[in-house]
Structure formats: C-alpha cells, structure tokens
C-alpha positions as a Markdown table, in Angstrom:
| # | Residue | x | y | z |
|---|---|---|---|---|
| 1 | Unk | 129.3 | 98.4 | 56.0 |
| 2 | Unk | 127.9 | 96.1 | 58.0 |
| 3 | Unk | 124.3 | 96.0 | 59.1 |
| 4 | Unk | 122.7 | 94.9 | 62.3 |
| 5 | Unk | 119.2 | 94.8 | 63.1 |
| 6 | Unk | 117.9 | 94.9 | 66.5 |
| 7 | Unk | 114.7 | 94.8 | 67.9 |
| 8 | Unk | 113.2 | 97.4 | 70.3 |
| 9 | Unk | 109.6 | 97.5 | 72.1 |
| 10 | Unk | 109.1 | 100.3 | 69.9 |
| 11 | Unk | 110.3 | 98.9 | 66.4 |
| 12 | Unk | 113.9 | 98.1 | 65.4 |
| 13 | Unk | 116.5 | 99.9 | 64.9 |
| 14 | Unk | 119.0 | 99.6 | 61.8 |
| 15 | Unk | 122.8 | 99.7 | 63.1 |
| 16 | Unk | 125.6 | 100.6 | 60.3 |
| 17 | Unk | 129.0 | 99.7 | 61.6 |
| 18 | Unk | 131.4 | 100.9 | 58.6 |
| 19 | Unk | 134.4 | 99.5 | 57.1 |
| 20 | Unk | 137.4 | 100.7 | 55.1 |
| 21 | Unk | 137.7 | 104.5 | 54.5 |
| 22 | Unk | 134.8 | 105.2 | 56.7 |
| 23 | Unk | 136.1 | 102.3 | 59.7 |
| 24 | Unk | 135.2 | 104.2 | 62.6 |
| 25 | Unk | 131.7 | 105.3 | 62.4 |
| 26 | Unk | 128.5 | 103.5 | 63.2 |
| 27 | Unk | 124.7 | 104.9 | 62.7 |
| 28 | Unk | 121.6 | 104.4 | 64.1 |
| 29 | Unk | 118.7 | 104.9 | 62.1 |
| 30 | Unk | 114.5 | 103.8 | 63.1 |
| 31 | Unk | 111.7 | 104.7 | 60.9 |
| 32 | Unk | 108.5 | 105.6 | 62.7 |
| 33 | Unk | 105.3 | 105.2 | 61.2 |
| 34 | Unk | 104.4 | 108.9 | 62.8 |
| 35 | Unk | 105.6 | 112.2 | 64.1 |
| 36 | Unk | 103.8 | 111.4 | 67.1 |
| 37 | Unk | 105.5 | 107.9 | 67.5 |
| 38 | Unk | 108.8 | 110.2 | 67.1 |
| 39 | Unk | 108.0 | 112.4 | 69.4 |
| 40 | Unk | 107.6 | 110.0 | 72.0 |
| 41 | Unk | 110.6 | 107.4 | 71.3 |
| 42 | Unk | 113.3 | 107.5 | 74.4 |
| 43 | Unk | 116.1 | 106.9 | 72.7 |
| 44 | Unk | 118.5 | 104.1 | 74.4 |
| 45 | Unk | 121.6 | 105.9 | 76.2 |
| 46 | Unk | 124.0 | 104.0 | 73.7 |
| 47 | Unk | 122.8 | 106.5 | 71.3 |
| 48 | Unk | 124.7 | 108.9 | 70.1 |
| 49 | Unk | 123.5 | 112.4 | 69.1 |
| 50 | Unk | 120.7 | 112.8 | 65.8 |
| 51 | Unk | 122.6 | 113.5 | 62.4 |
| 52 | Unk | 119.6 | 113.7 | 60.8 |
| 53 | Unk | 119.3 | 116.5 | 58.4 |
| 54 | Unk | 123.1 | 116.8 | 58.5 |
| 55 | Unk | 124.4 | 117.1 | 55.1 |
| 56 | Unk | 127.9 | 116.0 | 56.9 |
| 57 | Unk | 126.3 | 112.3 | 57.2 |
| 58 | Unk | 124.5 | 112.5 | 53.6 |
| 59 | Unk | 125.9 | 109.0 | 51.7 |
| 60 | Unk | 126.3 | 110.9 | 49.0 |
| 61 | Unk | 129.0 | 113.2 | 51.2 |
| 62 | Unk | 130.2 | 110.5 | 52.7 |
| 63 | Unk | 131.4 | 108.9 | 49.4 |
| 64 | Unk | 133.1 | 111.7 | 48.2 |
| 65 | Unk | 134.6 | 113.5 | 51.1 |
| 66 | Unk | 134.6 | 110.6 | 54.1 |
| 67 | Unk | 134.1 | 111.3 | 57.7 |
| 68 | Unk | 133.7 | 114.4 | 58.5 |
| 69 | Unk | 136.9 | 116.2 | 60.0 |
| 70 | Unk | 137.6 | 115.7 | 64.0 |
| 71 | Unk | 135.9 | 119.1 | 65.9 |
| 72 | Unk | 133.2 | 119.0 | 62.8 |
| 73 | Unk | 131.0 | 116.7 | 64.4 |
C-alpha cells in the first residue's frame, strides 16, 4: 500500500491506497486525541462510510481472506 498524509484543520488524516491482491480499496483513518474531538469532526464528503470496528477491514482479515466479497460491504 501506499500511504498519503494530508493535513486537515482538525489534524491529518492517513490515506491507504492498496496494491496487488487488495488493488481497489483505499482507507481513511485520523486519530483524535478525544472522544469529544471525535464527536465533533465533520468528516470531508470524499469519505466514505466508518469500518471501524469491522472485523471485515481487520489487517489481519485482510491478509488472509482479501477484500471483502461485493454486497458484503
């Protein structure tokens, strides 16, 4: 994968564009340094939906079983 950084007025935000098996899929992923900062981020309307907490998206799945099938997501 490939790994862009860019900068928000909120923080920055980590963009995974993948390659090879998984050539397709690209993530979005910003740390907060709080739940209320969270809470209160507007995501940009680029963004997709939160995968968060989906196992689907785990690396670990994501090396052994690759993207997730189409109508899964």
């Amino acid at each position: 994968k490939v790994r862009y950084l860019l900068p928000t007025e909120t923080g920055e935000i980590e963009v995974d564009v993948f390659e090879g098996e998984l050539a397709g899929m690209i993530t979005a992923e910003m740390e907060f340094d709080s739940e209320a900062q969270s809470d209160a981020f507007e995501p940009a309307g680029w963004l997709g939906r939160e995968v968060t907490g989906d196992d689907r998206y785990a690396n670990q799945t994501l090396a052994i079983h690759g993207l997730p099938e189409e109508g899964e997501c």
